[in-house]
XYZ file of C-alpha atoms in Angstrom:
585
model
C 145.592 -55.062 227.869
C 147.594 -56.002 230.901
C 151.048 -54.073 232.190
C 152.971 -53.530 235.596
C 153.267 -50.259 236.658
C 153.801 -48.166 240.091
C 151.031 -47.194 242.347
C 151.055 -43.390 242.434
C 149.764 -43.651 246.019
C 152.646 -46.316 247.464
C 155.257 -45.233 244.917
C 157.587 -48.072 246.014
C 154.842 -50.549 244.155
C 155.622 -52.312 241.521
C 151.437 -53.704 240.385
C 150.224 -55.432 237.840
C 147.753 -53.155 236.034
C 144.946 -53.293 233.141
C 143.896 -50.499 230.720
C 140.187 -49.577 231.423
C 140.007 -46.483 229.343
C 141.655 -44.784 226.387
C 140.626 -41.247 226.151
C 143.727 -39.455 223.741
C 146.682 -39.560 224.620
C 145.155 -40.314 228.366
C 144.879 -43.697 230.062
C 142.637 -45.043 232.865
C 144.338 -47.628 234.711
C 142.647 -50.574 237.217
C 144.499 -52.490 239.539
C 143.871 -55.791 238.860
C 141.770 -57.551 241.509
C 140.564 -54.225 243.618
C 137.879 -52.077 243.309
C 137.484 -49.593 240.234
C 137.465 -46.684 242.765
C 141.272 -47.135 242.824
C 142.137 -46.436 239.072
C 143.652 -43.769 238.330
C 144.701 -42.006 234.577
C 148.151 -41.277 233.187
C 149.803 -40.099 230.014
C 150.282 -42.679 227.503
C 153.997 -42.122 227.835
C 154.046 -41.879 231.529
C 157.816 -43.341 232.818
C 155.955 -45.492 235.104
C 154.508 -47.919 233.096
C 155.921 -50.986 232.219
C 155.641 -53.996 229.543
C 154.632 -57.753 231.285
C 157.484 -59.043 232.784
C 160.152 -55.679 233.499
C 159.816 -55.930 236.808
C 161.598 -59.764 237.064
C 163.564 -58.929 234.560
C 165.504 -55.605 236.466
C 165.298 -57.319 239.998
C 162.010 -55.175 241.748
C 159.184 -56.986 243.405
C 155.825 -57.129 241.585
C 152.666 -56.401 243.853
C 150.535 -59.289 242.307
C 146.678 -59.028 242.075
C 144.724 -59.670 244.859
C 144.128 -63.024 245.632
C 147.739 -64.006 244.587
C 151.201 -64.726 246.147
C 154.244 -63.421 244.380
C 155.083 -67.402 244.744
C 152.137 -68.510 242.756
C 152.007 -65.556 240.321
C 153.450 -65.844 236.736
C 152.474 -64.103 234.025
C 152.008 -66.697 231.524
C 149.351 -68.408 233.382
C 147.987 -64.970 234.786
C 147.632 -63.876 230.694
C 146.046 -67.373 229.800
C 143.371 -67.492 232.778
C 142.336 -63.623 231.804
C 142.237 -63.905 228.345
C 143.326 -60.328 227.895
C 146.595 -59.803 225.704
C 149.780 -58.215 227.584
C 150.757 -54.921 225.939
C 153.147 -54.867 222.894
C 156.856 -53.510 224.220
C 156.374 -50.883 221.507
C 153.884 -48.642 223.252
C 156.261 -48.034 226.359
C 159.163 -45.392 227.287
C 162.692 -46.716 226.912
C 163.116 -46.538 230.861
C 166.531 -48.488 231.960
C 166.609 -49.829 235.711
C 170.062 -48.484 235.803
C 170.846 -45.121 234.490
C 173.085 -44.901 231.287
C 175.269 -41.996 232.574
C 175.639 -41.595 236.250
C 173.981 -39.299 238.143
C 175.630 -40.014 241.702
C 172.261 -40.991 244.100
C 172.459 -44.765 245.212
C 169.974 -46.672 247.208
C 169.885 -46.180 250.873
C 172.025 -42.616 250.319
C 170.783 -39.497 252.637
C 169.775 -36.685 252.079
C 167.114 -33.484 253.057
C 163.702 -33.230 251.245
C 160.988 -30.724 251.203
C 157.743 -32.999 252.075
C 155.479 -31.945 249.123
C 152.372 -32.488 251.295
C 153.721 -29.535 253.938
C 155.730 -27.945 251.637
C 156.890 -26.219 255.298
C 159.033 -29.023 256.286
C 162.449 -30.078 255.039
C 163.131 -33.503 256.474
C 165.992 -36.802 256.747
C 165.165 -38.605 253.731
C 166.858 -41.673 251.620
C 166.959 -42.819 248.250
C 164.701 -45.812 248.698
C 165.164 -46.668 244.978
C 166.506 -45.288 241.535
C 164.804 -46.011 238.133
C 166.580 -45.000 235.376
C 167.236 -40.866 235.707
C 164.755 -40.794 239.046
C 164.926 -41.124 242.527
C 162.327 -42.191 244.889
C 162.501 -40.018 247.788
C 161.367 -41.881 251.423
C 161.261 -39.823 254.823
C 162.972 -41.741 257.493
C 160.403 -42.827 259.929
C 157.608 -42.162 257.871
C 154.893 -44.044 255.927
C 155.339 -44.521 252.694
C 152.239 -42.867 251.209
C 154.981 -39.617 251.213
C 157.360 -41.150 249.088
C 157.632 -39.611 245.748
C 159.564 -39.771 242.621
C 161.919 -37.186 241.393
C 165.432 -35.974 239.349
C 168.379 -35.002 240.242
C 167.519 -31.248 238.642
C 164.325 -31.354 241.359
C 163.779 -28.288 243.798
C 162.575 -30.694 246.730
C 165.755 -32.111 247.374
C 169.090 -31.096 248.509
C 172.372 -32.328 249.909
C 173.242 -32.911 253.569
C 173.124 -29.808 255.761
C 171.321 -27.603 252.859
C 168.837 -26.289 256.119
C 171.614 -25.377 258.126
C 173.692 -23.513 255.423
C 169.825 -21.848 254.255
C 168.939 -21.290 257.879
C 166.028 -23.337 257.158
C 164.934 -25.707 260.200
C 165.717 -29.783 259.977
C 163.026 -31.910 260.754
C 164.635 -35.502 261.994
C 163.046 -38.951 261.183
C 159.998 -39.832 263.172
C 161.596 -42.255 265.745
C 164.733 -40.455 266.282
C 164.184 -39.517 269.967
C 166.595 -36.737 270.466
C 164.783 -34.243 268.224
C 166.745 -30.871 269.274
C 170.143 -33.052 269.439
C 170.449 -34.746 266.149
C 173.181 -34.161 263.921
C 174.039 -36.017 260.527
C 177.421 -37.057 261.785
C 175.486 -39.192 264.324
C 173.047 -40.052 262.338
C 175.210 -41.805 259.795
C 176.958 -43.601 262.197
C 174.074 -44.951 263.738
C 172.160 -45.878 260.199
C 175.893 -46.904 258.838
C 175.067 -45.014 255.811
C 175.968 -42.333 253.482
C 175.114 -38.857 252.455
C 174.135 -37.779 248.839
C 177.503 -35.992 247.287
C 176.592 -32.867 246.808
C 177.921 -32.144 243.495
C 174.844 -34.638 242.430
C 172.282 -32.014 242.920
C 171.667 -29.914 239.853
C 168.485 -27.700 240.326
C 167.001 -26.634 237.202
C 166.208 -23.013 236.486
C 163.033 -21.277 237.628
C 159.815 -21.764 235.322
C 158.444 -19.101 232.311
C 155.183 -19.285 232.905
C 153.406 -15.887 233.712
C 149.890 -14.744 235.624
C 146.671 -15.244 233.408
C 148.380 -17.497 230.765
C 146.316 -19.617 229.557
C 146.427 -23.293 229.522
C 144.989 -26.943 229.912
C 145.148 -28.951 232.793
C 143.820 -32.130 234.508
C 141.185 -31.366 237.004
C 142.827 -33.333 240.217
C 139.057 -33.645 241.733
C 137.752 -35.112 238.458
C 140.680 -36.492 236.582
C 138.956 -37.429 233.878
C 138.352 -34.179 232.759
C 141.041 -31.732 231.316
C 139.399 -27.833 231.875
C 140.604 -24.440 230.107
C 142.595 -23.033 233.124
C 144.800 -19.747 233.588
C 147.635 -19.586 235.866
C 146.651 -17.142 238.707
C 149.918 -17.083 240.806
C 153.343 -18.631 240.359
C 156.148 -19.158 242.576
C 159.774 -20.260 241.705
C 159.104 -23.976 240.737
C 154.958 -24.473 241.618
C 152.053 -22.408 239.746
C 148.209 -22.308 241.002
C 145.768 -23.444 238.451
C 142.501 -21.824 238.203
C 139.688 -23.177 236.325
C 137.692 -20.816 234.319
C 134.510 -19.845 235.675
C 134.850 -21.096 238.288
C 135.179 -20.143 242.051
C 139.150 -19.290 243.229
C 138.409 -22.166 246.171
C 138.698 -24.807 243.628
C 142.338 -23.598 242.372
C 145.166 -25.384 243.226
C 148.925 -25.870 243.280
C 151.065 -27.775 240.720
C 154.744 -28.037 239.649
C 155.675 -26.572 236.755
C 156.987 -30.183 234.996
C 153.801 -31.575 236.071
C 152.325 -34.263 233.472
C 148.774 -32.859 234.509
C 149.314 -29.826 232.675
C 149.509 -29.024 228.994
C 149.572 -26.073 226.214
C 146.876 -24.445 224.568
C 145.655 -27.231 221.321
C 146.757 -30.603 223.358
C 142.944 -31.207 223.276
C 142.782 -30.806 220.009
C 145.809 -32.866 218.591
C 145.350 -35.939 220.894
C 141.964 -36.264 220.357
C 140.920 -35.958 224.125
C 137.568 -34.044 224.561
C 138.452 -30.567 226.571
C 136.230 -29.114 229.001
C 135.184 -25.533 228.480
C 134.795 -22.999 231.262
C 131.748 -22.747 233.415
C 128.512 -20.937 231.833
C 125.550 -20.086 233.088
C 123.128 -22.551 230.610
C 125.555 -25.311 232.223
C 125.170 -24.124 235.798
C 121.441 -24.524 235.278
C 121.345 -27.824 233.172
C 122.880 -29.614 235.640
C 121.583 -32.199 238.115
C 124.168 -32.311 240.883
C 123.437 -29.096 242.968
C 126.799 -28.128 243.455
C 127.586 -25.012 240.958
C 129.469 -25.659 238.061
C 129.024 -28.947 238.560
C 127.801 -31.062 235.495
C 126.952 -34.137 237.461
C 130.214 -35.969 235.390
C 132.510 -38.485 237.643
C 132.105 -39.432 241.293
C 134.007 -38.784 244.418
C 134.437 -42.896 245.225
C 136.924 -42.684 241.355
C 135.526 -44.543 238.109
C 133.370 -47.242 239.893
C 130.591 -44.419 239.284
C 130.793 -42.608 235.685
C 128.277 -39.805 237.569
C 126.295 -38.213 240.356
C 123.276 -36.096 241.032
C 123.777 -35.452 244.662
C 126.144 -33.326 247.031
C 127.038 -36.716 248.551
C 128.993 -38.235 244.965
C 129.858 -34.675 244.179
C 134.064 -34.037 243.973
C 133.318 -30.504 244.583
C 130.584 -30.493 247.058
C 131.684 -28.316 250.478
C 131.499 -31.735 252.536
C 134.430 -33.205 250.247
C 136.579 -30.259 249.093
C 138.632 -31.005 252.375
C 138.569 -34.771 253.090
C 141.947 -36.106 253.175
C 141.261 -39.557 252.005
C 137.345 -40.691 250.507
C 138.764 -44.085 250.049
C 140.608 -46.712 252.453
C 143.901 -47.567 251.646
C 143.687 -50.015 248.714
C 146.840 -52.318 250.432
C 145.766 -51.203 253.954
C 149.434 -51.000 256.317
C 151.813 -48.913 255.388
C 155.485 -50.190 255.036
C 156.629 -48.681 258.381
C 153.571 -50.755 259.998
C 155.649 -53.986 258.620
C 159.008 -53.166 260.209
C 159.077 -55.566 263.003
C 160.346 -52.598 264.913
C 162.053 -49.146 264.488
C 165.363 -49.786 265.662
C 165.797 -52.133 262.557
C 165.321 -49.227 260.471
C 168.266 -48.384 261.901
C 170.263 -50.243 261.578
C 170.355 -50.848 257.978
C 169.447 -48.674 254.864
C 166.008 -49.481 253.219
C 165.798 -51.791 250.690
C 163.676 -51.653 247.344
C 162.588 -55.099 248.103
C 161.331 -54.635 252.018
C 157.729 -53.602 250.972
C 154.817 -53.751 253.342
C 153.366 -56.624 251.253
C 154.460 -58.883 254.118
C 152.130 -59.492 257.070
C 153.577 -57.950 259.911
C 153.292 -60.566 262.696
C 156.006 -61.992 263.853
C 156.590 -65.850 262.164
C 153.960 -65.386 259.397
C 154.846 -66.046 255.734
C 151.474 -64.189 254.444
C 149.423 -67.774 253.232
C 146.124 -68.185 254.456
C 143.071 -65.856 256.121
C 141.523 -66.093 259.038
C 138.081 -66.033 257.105
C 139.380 -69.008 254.861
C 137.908 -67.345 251.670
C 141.487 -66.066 250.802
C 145.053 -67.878 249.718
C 146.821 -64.909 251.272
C 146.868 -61.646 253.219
C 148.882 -58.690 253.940
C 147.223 -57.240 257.325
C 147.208 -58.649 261.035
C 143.270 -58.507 260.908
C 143.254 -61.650 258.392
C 146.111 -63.287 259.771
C 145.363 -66.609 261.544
C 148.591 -66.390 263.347
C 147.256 -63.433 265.452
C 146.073 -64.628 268.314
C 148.980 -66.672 268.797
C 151.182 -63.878 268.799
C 151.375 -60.440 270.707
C 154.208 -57.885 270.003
C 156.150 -57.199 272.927
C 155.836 -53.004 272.342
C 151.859 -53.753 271.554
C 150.214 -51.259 273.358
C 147.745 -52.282 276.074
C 144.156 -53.237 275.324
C 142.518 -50.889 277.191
C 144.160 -47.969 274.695
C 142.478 -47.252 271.734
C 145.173 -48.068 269.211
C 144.533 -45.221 267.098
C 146.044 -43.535 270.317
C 149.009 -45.098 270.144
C 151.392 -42.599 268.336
C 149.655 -39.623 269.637
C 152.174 -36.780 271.148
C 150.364 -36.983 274.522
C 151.507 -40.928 274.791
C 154.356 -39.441 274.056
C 155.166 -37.009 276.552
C 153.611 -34.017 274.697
C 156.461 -34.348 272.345
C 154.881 -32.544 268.456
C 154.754 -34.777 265.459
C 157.631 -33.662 263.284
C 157.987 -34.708 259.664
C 155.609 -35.404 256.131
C 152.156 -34.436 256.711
C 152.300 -33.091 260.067
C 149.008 -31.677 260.824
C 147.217 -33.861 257.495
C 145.221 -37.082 258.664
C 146.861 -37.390 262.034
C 144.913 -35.083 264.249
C 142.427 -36.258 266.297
C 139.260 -34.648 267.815
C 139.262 -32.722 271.034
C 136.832 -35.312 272.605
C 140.238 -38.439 272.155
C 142.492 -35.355 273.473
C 140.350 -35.190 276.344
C 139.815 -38.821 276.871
C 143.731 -38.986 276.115
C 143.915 -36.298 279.049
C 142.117 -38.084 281.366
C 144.077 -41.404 280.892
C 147.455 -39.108 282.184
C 145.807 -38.122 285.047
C 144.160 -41.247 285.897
C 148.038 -42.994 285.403
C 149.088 -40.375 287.946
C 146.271 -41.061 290.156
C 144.818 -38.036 290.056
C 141.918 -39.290 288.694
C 139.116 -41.940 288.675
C 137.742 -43.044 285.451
C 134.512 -44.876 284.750
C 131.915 -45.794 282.032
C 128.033 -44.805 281.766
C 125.716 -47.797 280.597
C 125.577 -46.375 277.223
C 129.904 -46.283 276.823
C 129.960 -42.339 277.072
C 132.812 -41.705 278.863
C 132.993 -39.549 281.729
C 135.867 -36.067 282.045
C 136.273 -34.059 285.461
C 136.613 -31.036 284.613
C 138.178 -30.272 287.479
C 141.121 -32.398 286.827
C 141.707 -31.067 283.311
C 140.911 -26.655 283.987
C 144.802 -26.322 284.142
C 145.068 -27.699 280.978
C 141.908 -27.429 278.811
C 139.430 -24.493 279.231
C 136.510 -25.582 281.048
C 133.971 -23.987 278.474
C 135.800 -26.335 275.687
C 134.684 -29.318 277.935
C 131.425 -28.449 278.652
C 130.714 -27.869 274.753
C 132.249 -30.873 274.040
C 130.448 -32.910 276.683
C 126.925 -31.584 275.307
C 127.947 -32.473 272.038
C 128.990 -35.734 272.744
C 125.761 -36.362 274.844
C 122.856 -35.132 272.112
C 124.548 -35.348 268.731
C 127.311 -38.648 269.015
C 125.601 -41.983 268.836
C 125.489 -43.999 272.527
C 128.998 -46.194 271.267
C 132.324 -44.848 270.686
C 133.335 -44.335 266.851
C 136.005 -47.119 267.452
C 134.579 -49.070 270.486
C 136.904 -51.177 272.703
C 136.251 -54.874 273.255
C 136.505 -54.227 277.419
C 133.537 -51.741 277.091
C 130.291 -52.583 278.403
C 128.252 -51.903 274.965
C 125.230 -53.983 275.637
C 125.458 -55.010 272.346
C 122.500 -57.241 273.119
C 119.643 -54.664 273.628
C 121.460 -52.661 270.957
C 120.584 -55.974 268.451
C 117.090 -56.044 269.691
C 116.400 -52.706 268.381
C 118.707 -53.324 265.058
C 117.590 -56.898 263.433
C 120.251 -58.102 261.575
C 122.323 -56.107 261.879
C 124.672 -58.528 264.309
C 124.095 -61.231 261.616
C 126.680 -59.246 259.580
C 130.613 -58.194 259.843
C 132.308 -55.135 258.078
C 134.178 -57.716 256.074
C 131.057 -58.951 254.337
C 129.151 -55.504 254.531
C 132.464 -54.320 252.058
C 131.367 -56.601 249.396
C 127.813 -55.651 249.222
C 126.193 -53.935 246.318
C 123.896 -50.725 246.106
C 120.705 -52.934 246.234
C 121.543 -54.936 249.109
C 122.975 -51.710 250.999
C 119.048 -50.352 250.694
C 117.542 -53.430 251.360
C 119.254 -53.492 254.608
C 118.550 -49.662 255.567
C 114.899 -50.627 254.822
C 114.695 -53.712 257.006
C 115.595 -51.140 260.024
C 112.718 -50.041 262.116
C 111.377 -46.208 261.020
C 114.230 -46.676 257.883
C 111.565 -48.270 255.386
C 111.407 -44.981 253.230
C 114.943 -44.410 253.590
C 116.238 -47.475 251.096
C 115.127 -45.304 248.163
C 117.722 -43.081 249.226
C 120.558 -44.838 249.422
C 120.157 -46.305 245.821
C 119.454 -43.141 243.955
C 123.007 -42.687 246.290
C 124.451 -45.333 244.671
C 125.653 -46.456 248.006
C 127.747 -49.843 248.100
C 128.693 -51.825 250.862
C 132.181 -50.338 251.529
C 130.995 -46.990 250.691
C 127.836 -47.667 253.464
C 131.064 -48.402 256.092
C 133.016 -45.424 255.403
C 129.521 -42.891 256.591
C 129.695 -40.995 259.727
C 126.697 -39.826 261.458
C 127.181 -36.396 260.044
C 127.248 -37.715 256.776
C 124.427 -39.460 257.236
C 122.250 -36.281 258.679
C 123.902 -33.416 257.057
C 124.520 -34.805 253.495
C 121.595 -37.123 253.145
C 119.483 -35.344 255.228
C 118.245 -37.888 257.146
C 116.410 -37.391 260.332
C 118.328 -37.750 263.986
C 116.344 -40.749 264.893
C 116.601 -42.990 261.713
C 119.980 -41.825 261.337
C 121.252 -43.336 264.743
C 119.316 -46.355 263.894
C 121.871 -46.655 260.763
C 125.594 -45.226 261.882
C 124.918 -48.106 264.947
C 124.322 -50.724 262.793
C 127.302 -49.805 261.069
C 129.580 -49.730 264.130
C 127.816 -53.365 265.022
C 129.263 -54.424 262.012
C 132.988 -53.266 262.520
C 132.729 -54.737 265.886
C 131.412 -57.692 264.770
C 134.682 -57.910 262.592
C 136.806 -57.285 265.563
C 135.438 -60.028 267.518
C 135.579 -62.933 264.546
């Protein structure tokens, strides 16, 4: 059956969705046209989920499927080329655009949000759009992979100058350059927007629930299970779920009016199977080594239904802490797609001003610069993007994932959602980062070894970084870090022909097609390198696709696999050939 619905990751997404799985009162939902790893399972009455044709109907933009335009998208013909039937209007919540009594919280309104991600951090947020009796919450500044959805009665939000009454510190939007100056009087003149009324915010009371109740609840690393769990701590609005049997590492942090969590008996009267706790005849049944571990799901989502190694394993020590397995199914976020901050600014956000968009300047979002597409959202597949360079690009000779880091920006700290999750970088780009300071000062000359290692004077950085740090890092970089940079520039000498020479095929080949390769042709590749003929084996009991074989580091590939130094160099630099392959096309 086919629906729209919003992407729990980019909560401003409207998508146009198909049910994969019906387990209960439990739903496992695909987005049409992307990989199976992204689906994701809901509540059969879940607010968010909506018949064919709502989101015309109450004025929001629907994300298409891939391979579509919103201009060439229609639902009749989309229904009629799939075959599947659209589902009946019956099986959905009542949920109104516009709320029946008002609540006071318009679009583009401010006000202060705790960032759930940091729960730390209260920061400048907006109402970026209002469904019915909830409010999507965006951080000013700030991608919107930290947007989430909310009531008026939430804990997480309060009214302009709540931190300053509370004592509580502010943190300002992410390009408002005045950090220890701002004030919301000059903020709202600036943005020409208003503030939340306060009498709108209406926090309900705290929760009932108690330590060592019992209860079930979705297991976030495996979602389609549902475990017998205990609360093991509470606070005023969140309690920590612990599975039982198993170890307190795995417990984790919910709020109480989550969907994820349900009485003792839902199991049993919605007819979804419930997973008992962790016993010792399980522990040693199981194929996966990780204990407790049954060897059900995979870490890549539904696209595997199991695993029998650490490397699939959701709750294997070299996953517990990864931030994101997968790329980001739409790729940019929307505050890539701004054409620049200050426009931010100078308006309130719209519903409609979604990162779909490509982001260079004069492109409408047709074509690809591979020709197998009718459309793209990204500036790596448009074929305007030679023609065009941003005025505030940043040069060519900076790595680009340097670009926002606080030492381009005068040591100034990252403020706001998610400070300190997915945006720190190793000590060896600090250093490098380092170096490029002192080299713009002149304090410093910088140059390249034959093999692209780069080169630190320690000399030049003992005032600021201890000298046993470098030398660590240096020996590191030297024996365990293959010969090219992780994200190699196009102005480095890579040799990239005597690299070839040792690696056939492997410059036949660019990331773009390596994404769309299966398990089979994965191994078959591994075991057309030289010394890597045993190794295909490997990666098919892995079950390793092509987009999965992309997203390996070396230390995946030696640690997890456990696959030799020598072959395992011969693999991670065939896999950097192919992303630079992709950045030359």
């Amino acid at each position: 059956m086919k629906l729209e619905g919003i992407d729990p990751r980019h909560p401003q997404l409207y998508t146009v969705l198909s049910v994969a799985e019906v387990k209960g009162f439990r739903l496992r939902l695909h987005f049409d046209g992307y990989s199976e790893c992204y689906d994701f399972w809901v509540n059969a009455n879940n607010p968010f989920l909506f018949p064919a044709g709502w989101a015309e109907k109450n004025g929001k933009t629907l994300q298409p499927p891939k391979g579509y335009t919103t201009d060439t998208f229609s639902w009749a013909t989309y229904l009629k080329s799939s075959r599947f039937p659209a589902a009946p209007k019956h099986l959905f919540t009542k949920t109104q655009a516009a709320s029946v009594t008002p609540h006071g919280f318009r679009v583009g309104q401010k006000l202060e949000a705790v960032d759930k991600k940091h729960t730390a951090l209260t920061c400048v947020a907006t109402v970026a759009d209002v469904l019915g009796d909830r409010i999507l919450i965006h951080f000013d500044g700030w991608e919107d992979t930290y947007d989430y959805w909310c009531d008026p009665s939430s804990p997480y939000i309060h009214p302009m100058g709540w931190c300053q009454e509370s004592g509580k510190p502010l943190s300002p939007p992410n390009d408002w350059k005045d950090i220890d100056g701002f004030t919301w009087e000059d903020y709202l003149a600036k943005t020409k927007t208003q503030a939340v009324a306060a009498r709108a915010f209406k926090m309900r009371p705290a929760n009932q629930f108690e330590v060592d109740m019992k209860l079930e609840a979705v297991d976030q690393r495996n979602p389609l299970l549902i475990r017998v769990a205990s609360v093991s701590a509470i606070e005023t609005h969140r309690i920590k779920i612990h599975f039982d049997g198993w170890a307190p590492a795995y417990d984790y942090w919910v709020d109480d009016d989550s969907p994820d969590i349900h009485p003792v008996g839902w199991c049993s009267k919605t007819l979804h199977q419930l997973t008992g706790p962790v016993s010792s005849d399980s522990v040693s049944q199981s194929s996966c080594p990780t204990p407790g571990c049954s060897g059900i799901g995979h870490v890549k989502g539904a696209k595997y239904t199991g695993h029998h190694s650490s490397f699939g394993c959701p709750y294997s020590a070299s996953n517990m802490n990864k931030d994101m397995i997968l790329q980001d199914r739409v790729g940019p976020t929307r505050s890539d797609s701004f054409e620049s901050s200050s426009t931010a600014l100078d308006a309130p956000p719209s519903p409609d001003r979604i990162f779909r968009k490509c982001p260079t300047h004069g492109c409408d979002g047709s074509g690809h610069v591979t020709g197998k597409y009718t459309a793209h959202h990204r500036q790596s597949g448009c074929p305007l993007v030679d023609k065009y360079v941003p005025p505030t690009a940043p040069p060519k000779s900076a790595p680009a994932t340097l670009h926002n880091h606080p030492l381009l920006n005068g040591g100034k700290p990252l403020f706001g959602p998610g400070s300190g999750r997915g945006r720190k970088k190793s000590k060896y780009l600090k250093l490098i980062q380092k170096e490029k300071d002192l080299l713009a000062q002149g304090k410093v000359s910088s140059h390249y070894l034959k093999d692209g290692s780069h080169v630190i004077k320690k000399e030049d950085l003992q005032n600021e970084v201890d000298a046993e740090c470098v030398l660590r890092e240096g020996i590191h970089q030297s024996v365990f870090m293959s010969s090219m940079l992780p994200s190699p520039s196009k102005d480095l000498p890579l040799c990239w022909e005597q690299h070839s020479k040792l690696l056939p095929g492997a410059d036949q080949h660019c990331a773009a097609d390596v994404t769309e390769w299966s398990t089979q042709k994965v191994a078959g590749f591994v075991g057309s390198l030289p010394g890597c003929e045993d190794l295909a084996e490997v990666f098919q009991d892995e079950q390793i696709d092509g987009e999965a074989f992309l997203l390996l580091t070396q230390s995946d590939i030696v640690k997890i696999m456990n696959i030799k130094l020598g072959p395992a160099l011969k693999i991670y630099n065939s896999i950097l050939i192919f992303k630079n392959n992709d950045a030359r096309v």
